[in-house]
Coordinates of C-alpha atoms and ligand atoms in Angstrom, one line a residue:
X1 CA 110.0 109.6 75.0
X2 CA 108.7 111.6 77.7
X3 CA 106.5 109.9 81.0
X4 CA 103.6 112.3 81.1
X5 CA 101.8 112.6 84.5
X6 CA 98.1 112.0 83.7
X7 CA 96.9 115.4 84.3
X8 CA 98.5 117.4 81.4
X9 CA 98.7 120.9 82.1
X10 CA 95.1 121.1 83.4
X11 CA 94.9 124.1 85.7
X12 CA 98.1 126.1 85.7
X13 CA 100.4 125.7 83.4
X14 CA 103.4 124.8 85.8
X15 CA 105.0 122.1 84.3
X16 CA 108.0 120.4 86.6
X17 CA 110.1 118.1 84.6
X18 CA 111.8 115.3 86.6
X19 CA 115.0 113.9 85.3
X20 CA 115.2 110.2 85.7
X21 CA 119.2 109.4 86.6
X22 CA 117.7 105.4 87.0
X23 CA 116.3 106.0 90.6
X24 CA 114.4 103.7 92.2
X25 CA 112.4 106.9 93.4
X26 CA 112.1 109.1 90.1
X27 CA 108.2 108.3 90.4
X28 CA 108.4 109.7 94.1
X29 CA 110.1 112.7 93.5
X30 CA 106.6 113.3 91.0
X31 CA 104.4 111.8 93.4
X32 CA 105.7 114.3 95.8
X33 CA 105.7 117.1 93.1
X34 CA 101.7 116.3 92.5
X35 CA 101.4 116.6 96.3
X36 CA 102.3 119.7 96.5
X37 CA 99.6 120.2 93.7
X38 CA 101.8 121.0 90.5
X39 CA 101.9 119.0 87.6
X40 CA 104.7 116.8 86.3
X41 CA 106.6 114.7 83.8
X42 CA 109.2 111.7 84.0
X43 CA 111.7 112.5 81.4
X44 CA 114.6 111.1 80.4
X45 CA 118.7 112.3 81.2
X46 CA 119.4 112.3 77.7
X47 CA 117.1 114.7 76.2
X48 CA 118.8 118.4 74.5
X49 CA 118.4 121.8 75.9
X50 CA 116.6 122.4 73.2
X51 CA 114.3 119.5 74.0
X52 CA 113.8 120.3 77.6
X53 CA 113.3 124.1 76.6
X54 CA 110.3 123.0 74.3
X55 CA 108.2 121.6 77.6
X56 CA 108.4 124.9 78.9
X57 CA 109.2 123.8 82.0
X58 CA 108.8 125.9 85.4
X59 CA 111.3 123.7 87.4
X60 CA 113.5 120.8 86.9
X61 CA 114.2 118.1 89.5
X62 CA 117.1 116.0 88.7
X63 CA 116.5 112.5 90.6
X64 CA 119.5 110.5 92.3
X65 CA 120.4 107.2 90.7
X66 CA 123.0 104.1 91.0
X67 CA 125.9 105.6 89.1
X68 CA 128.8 107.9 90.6
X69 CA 129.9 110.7 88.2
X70 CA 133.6 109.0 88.4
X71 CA 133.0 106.2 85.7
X72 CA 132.9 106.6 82.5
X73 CA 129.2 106.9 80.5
X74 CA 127.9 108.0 83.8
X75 CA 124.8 109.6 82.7
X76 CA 124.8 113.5 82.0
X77 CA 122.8 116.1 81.3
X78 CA 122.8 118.7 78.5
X79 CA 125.0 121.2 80.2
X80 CA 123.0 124.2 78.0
X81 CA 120.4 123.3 80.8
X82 CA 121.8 125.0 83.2
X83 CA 121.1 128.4 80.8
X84 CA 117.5 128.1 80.3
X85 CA 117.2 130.2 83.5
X86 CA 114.8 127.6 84.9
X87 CA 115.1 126.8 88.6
X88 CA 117.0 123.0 88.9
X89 CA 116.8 121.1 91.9
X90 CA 119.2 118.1 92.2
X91 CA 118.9 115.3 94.4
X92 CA 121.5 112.8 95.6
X93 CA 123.2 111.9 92.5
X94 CA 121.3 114.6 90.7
X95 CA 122.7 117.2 93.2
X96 CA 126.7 115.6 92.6
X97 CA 126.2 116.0 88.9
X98 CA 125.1 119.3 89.3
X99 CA 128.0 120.3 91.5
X100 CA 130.3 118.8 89.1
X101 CA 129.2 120.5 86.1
X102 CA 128.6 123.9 87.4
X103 CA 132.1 124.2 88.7
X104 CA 132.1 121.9 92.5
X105 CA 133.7 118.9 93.4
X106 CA 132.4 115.4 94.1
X107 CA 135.0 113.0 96.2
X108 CA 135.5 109.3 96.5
X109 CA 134.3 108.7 100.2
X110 CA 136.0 106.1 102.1
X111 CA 132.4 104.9 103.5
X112 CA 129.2 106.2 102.3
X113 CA 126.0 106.8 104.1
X114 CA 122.9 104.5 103.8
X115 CA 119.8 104.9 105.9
X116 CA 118.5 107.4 108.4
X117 CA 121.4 110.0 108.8
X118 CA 121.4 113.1 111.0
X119 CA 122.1 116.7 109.2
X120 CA 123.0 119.7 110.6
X121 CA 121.8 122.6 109.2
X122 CA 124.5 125.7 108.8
X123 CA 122.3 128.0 106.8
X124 CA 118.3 127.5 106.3
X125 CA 118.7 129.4 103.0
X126 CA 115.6 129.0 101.3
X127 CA 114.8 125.5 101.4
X128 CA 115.5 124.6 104.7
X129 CA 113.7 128.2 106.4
X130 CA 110.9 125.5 107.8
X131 CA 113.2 123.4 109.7
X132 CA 114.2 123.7 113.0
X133 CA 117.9 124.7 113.2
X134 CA 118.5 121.5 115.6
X135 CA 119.9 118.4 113.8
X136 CA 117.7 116.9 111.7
X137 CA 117.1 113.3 110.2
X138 CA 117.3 112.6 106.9
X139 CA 117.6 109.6 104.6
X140 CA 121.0 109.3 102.8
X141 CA 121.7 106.6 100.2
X142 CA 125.5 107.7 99.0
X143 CA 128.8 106.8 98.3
X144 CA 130.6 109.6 96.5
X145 CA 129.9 112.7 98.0
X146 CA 130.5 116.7 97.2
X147 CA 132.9 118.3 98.7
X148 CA 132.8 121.4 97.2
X149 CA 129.5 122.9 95.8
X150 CA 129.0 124.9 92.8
X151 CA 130.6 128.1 91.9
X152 CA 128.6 131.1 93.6
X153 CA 126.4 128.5 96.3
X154 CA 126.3 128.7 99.2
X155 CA 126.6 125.5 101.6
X156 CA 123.1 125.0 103.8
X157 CA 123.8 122.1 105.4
X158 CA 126.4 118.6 106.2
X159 CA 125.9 115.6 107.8
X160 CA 128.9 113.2 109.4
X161 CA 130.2 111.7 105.9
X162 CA 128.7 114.9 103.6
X163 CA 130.4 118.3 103.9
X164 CA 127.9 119.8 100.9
X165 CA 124.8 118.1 102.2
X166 CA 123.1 121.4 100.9
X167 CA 123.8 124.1 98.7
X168 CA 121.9 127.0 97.3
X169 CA 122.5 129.4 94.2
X170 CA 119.8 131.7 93.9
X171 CA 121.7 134.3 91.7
X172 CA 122.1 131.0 89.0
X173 CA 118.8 129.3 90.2
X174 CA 120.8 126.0 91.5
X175 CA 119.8 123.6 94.3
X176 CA 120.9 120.5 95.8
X177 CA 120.6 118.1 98.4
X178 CA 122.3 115.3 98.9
X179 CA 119.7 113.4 101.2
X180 CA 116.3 111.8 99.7
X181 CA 113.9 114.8 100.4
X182 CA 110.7 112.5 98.6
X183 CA 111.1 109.7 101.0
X184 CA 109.0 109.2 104.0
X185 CA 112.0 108.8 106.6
X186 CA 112.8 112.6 105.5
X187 CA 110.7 114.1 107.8
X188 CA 111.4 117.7 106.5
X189 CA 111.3 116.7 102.4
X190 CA 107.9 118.3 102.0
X191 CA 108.5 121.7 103.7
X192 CA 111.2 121.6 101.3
X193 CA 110.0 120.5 98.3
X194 CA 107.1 122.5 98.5
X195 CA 110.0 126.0 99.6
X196 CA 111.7 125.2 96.0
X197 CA 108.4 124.6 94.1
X198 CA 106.2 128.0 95.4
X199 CA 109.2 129.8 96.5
X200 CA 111.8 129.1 94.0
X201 CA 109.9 129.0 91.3
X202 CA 106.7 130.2 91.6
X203 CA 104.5 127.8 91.1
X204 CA 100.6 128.2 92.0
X205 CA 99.8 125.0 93.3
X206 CA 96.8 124.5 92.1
X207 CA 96.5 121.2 89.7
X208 CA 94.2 118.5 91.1
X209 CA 92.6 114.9 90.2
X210 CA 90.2 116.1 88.5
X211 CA 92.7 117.4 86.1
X212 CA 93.9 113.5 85.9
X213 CA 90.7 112.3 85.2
X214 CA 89.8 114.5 82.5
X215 CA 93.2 114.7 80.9
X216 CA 93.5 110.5 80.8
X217 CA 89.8 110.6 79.5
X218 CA 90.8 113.0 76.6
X219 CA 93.7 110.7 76.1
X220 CA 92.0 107.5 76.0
X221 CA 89.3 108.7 73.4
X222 CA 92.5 109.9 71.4
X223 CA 94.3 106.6 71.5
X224 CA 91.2 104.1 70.9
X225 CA 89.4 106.6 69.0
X226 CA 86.3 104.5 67.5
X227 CA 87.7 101.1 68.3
X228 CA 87.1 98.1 71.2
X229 CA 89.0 97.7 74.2
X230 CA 88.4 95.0 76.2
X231 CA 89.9 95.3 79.9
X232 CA 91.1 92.6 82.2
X233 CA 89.5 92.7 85.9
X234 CA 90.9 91.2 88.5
X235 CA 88.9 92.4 91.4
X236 CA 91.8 94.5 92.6
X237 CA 91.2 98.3 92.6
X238 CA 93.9 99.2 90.0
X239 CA 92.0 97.7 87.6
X240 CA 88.6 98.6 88.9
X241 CA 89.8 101.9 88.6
X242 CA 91.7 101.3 85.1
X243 CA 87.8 100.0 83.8
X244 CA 85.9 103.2 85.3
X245 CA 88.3 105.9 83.9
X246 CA 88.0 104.1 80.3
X247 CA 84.1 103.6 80.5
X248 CA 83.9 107.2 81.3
X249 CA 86.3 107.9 78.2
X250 CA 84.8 105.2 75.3
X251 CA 81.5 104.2 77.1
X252 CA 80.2 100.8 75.4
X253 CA 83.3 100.2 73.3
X254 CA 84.8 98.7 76.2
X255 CA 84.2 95.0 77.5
X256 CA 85.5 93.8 81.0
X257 CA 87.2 90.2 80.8
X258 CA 87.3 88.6 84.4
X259 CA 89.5 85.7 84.0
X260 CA 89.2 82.9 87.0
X261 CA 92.7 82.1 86.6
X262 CA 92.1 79.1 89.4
X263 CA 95.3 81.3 91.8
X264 CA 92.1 83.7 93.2
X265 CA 91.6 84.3 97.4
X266 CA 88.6 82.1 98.5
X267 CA 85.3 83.2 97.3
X268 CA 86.9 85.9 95.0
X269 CA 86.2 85.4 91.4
X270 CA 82.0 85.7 92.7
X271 CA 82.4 88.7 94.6
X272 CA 84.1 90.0 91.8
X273 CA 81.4 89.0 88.8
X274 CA 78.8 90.2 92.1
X275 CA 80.2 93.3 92.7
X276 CA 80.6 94.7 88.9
X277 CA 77.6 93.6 88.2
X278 CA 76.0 95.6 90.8
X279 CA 78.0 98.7 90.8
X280 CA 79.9 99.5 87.4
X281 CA 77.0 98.9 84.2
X282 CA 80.0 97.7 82.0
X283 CA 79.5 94.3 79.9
X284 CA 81.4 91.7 81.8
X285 CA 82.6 88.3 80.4
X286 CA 83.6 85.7 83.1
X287 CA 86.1 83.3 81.7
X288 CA 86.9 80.4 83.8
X289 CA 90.4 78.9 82.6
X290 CA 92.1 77.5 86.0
X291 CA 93.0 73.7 84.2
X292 CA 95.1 76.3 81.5
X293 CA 96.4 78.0 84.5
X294 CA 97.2 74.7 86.4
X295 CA 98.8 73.1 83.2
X296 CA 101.1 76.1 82.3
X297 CA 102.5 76.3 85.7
X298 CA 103.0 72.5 86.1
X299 CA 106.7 71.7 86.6
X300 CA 107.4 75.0 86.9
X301 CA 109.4 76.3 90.2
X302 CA 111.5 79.6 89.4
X303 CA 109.5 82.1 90.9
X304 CA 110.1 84.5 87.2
X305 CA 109.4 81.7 84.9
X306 CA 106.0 81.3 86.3
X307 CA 105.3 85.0 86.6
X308 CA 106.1 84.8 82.6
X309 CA 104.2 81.4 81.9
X310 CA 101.0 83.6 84.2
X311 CA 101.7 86.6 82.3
X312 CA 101.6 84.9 78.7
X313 CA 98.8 83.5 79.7
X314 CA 96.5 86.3 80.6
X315 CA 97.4 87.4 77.0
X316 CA 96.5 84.2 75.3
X317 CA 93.0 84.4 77.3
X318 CA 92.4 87.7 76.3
X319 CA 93.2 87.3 72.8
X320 CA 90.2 84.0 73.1
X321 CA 88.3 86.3 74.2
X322 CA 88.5 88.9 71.8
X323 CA 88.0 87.1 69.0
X324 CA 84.4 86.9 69.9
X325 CA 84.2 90.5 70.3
X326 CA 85.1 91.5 67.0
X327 CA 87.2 94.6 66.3
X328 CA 89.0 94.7 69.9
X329 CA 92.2 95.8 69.2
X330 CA 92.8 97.4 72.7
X331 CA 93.8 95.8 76.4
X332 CA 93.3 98.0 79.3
X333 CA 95.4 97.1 82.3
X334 CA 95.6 98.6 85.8
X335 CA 99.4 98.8 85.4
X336 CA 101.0 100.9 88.4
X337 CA 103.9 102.9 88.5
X338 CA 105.5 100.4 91.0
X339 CA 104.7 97.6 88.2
X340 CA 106.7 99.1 86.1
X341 CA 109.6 100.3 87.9
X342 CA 109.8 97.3 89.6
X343 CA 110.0 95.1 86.4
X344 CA 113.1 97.2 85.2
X345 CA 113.8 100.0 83.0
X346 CA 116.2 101.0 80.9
X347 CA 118.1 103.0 83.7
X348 CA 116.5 101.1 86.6
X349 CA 117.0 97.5 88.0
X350 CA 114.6 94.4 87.2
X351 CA 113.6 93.3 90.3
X352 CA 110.7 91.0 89.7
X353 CA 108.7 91.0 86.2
X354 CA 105.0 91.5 87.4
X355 CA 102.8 89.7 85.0
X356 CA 101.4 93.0 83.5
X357 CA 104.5 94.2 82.4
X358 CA 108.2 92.1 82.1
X359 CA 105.4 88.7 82.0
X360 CA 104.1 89.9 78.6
X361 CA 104.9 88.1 75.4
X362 CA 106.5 90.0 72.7
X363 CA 103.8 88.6 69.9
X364 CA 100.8 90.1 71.9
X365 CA 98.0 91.2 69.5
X366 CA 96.9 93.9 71.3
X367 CA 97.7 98.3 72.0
X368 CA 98.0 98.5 75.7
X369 CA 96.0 101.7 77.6
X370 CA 97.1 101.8 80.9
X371 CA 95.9 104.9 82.2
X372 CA 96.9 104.7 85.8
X373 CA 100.8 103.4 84.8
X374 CA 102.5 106.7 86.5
X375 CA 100.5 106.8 89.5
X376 CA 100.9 105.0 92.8
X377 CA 98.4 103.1 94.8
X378 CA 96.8 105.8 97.0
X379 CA 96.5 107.7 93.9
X380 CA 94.7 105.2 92.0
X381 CA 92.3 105.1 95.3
X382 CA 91.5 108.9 94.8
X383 CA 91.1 108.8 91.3
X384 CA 88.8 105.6 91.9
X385 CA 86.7 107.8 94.4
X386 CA 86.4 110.8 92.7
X387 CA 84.8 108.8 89.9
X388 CA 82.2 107.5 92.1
X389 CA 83.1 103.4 92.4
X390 CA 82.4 102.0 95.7
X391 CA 84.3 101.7 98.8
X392 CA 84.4 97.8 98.8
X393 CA 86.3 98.6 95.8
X394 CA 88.5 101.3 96.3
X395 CA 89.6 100.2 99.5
X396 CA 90.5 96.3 99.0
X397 CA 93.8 95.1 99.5
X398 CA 95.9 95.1 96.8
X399 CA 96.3 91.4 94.9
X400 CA 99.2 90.6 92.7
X401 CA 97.7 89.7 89.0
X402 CA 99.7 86.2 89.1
X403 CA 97.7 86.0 92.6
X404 CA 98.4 82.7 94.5
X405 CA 101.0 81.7 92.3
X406 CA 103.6 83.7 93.4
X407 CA 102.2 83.1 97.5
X408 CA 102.9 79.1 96.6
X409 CA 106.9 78.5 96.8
X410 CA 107.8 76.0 94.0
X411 CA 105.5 74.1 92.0
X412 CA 101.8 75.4 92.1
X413 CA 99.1 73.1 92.2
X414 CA 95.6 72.4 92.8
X415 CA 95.6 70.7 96.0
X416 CA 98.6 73.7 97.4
X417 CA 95.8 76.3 96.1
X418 CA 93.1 74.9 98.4
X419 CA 95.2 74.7 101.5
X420 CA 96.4 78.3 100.6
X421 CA 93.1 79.8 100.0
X422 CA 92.2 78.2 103.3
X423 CA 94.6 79.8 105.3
X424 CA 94.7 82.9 103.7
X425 CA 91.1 82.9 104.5
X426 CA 91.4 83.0 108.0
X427 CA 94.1 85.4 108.4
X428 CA 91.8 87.9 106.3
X429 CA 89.0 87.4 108.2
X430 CA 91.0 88.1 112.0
X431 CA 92.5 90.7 110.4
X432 CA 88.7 92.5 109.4
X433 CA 87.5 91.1 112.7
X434 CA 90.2 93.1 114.5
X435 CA 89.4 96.3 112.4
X436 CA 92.5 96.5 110.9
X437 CA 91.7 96.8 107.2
X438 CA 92.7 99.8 106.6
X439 CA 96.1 99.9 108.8
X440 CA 97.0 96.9 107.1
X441 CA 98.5 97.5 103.5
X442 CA 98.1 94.0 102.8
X443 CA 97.9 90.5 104.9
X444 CA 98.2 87.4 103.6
X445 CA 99.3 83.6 103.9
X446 CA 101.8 82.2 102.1
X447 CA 102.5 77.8 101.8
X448 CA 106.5 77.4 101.4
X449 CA 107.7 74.3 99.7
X450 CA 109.3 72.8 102.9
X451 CA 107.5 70.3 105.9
X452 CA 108.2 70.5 109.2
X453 CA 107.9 68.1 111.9
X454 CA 105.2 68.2 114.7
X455 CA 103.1 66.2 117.4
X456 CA 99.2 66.5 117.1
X457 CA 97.3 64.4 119.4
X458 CA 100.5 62.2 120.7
X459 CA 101.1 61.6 117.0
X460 CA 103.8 63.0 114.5
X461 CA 103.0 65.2 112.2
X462 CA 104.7 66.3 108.9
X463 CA 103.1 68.9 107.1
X464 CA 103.2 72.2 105.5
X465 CA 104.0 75.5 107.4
X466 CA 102.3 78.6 106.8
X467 CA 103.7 81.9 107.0
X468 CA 101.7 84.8 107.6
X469 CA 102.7 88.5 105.7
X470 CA 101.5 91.5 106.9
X471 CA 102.6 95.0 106.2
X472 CA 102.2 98.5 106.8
X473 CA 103.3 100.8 103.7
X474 CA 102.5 104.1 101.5
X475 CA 102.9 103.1 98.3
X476 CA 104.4 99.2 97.9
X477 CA 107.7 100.8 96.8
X478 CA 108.7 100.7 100.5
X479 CA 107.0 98.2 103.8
X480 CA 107.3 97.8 107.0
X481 CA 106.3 94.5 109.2
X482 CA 103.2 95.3 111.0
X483 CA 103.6 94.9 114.6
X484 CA 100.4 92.9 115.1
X485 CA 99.1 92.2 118.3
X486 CA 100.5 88.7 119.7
X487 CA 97.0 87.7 120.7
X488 CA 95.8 88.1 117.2
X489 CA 98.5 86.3 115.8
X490 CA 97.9 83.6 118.5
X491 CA 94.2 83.1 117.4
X492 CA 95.3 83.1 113.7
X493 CA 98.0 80.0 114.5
X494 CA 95.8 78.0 116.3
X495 CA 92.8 78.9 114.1
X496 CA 95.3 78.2 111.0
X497 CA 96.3 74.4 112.4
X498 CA 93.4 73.4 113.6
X499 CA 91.4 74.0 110.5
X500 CA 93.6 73.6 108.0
X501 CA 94.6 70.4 106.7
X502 CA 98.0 69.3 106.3
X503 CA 99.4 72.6 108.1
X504 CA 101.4 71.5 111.3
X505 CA 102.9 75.5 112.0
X506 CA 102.7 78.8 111.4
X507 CA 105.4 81.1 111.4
X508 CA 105.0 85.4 111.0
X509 CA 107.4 86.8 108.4
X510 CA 109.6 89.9 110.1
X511 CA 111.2 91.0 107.1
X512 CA 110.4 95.1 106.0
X513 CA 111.1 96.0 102.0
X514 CA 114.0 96.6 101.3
X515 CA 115.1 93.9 101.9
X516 CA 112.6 91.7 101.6
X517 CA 110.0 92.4 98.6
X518 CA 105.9 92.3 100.3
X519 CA 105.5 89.2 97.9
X520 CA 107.3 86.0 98.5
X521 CA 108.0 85.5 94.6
Ligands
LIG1 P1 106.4 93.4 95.8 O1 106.3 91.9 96.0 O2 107.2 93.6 94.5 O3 105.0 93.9 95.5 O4 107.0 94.1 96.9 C1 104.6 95.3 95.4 C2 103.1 95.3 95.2 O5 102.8 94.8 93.9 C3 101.9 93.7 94.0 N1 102.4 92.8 93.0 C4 101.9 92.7 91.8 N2 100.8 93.2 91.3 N3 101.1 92.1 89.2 C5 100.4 92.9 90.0 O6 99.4 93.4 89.5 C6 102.2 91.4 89.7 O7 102.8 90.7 89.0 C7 102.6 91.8 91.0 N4 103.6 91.3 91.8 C8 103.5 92.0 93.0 C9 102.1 93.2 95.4 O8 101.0 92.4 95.9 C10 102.3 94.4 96.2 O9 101.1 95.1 96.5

């Protein structure tokens, strides 16, 4: 099973294979890779020499991951791949397994580091030659750590708790660092990544979108061939995007299903039937279905219970709908890479089932294409430029599938929809009004299942609070808070009570991701 990077090896053929230990940031470490404009695949710890040898590779990056190479069935690598005279890279975990194969030493640390760390580098070698020689911070997520590195490397750097924080073997083509080079808060992880990509191991650097676009078009004629595939819009740009790329691929065999699931943002479910019908020239069915939305979640409070009842849902609507469009035997979804990650792997944590994903049934009639299910948002947005949809598109905030009913705490219903939608409205609208669209990764309401009491007019109130969400992020996998200003928050509180119903306060949620999550549910 192998996690190809929609691209194939269009342009070059540099082909960097990413080892995924079960990191959280296994995707990253190939986002980064694609940044740096080489091509890459996902592919899994347990796969032979012989196996990795067949991809050809150029480079291999082995990712960190949860486990310490001191328990037993800690995952391991094929130790013939350290003779294929390919370049490796290892990272974190990646780098202590490394060490520990290839003759170092890994020790139990008393503490470990976790968060921004500051490393001192001893010897830029080649990966750290851009760096300024003064400390430097970088993001550490460790316990164990290696103490001595591999036979013949030399050590490049150390930080307080990690003696080997670094190490270079050029003579046996071994790397490693023990810090998160693909994460933002490593300010120096692209000079070197992109050192130990062109440097190392000589790779030209030229693979682009385009080469996504026409390798997931090639792919998508391959899978559906001369069948339907019907594709599920929900006004978001994922699967905007998703639709465009399969048009392109299968032209009129594809039919766009907009489901009005009842859990939309005000006004949403006729901007979106407006707005395809305009721009995109693909047949669009408009399904209104909120009373099966409304009685699936009724009774329902556990935020992953209704993400499944939502989930199954959007199946069952689908399936309606293809049985009047005979001979659909595909679903197109916008699935992301932070869908899917997210809703657990075999390696990595479930945090949250998103509806596209963990919320499907297991009887589902249907072959999923998800074309855009290794890339990350921003990606999606280039792709979704490149192929020529509009900026009202490409550029909306992102929307969770199960929508409002994962912005509603406890049981969902009609009447908690209208009051969201209506705050949710307003704190869209000062949000546009102060032109911060774009700065703003997302901004929303959310209604908690609590009341609060209040005085309005010299009378008591008890009503609903509203919290506002905004954050400032990359790619969803990590978020900040944004610091918005505290006259624009002022404005959206009083505009929030005083036009609200049943809303007595507001309150502004402080909490980045980790280790909060941007959704409530
Ligand atoms: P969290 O809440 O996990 O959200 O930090 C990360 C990003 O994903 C969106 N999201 C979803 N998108 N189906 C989707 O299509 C889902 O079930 C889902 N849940 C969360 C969320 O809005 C944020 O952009």
């Amino acid at each position: 099973m192998t996690e190809e990077t929609p691209g194939g090896a269009a342009g070059s053929t540099d082909r960097v294979l990413v080892v995924d230990f079960g990191a959280q940031y296994a995707q990253l470490i190939a986002r980064r890779v694609r940044e740096c404009r080489v091509y890459s695949e996902i592919v899994p710890h347990n796969l032979s020499a012989q196996e990795f040898a067949d991809r050809k590779p150029t480079a291999i990056i082995f990712s960190g991951g949860p486990a310490s190479v001191h328990v037993d069935g800690a995952p391991k690598i094929d130790p013939g791949v350290y003779d294929l005279g390919v370049p490796i890279l290892g990272i974190c975990y990646g780098a202590q397994l490394l060490a520990q194969q290839c003759g170092g030493t890994v020790g139990r640390n008393e503490r470990g580091e976790y968060g921004r760390t500051e490393l001192t580098i001893t010897d830029p070698g080649t990966l750290l030659v851009d760096v300024e020689l003064g400390p430097q911070s970088v993001w550490m997520s460790h316990f164990d750590a290696i103490t001595e590195p591999p036979t013949g490397a030399q050590t490049t750097a150390s930080s307080p708790d990690a003696p080997v924080a670094a190490f270079e073997a050029p003579e046996r083509g071994l790397y490693g660092v023990q810090f998160h080079p693909e994460v933002l808060h490593t300010p120096c992880g692209p000079a070197l990544l992109k050192r130990f990509l062109i440097d190392v191991c000589g790779c030209a650097g030229d693979w682009t979108m385009t080469s996504v676009i026409e390798s997931s078009v090639a792919a998508i004629k391959a899978q559906v061939g001369t069948g339907r595939a019907i594709c599920g819009l929900s006004g978001g740009v994922d699967s905007a995007v998703a639709a465009a790329l399969v048009h392109e691929a299968i032209g009129d065999q594809l039919t766009c299903v907009f489901v009005d699931t009842g859990l939309m943002r005000s006004g949403e479910g006729e901007q979106v039937v407006e707005t395809f019908d305009r721009h995109q020239g693909i047949e669009l069915i408009h399904v209104k279905a909120a009373d099966r939305f409304f009685t699936a979640l009724a009774g329902l409070t556990e935020p992953e219970a209704k993400r499944k009842a939502i989930g199954e849902l959007f199946i069952r609507v689908f399936e309606d709908a293809e049985r009047e469009i005979e001979g659909t035997a595909f679903l197109v979804q916008g699935t992301l890479y932070p869908d899917v990650i997210e809703s657990g792997t075999k390696d990595a944590a479930k945090i949250k089932s998103h509806h596209n994903v963990g919320g499907l049934p297991d009887d589902m009639e249907f072959a999923l294409v998800e074309p855009l299910r290794n890339l990350f948002k921003d990606e999606v947005r280039a792709v979704g430029s490149e192929l020529g949809l509009p900026d009202e598109i490409v550029w909306r905030q992102p929307f969770p599938g199960p929508g409002l009913g994962v912005r509603i705490i406890g049981e969902v219903t009609p009447d908690k929809v209208a009051t969201l939608q209506a705050a949710d409205l307003i704190v869209r609208q000062e949000i546009h009004d102060a032109g911060l669209d774009r700065e703003i990764w997302q901004a929303f309401a959310v209604l908690p299942d609590i009341r609060s009491v209040g005085v309005m007019g010299d009378e008591r109130t008890y009503g609903w609070p509203i919290i506002i969400r905004a954050v400032t992020s990359e790619d969803a996998m990590t978020a900040d808070w944004a610091r918005l200003p505290y006259d624009l928050l002022e404005t959206m509180s009083s505009r929030i009570i005083n036009e609200v119903d049943g809303v007595n306060r507001v309150a502004y949620d402080i909490t980045s991701k980790p280790p909060g999550t941007i959704e409530w549910e």
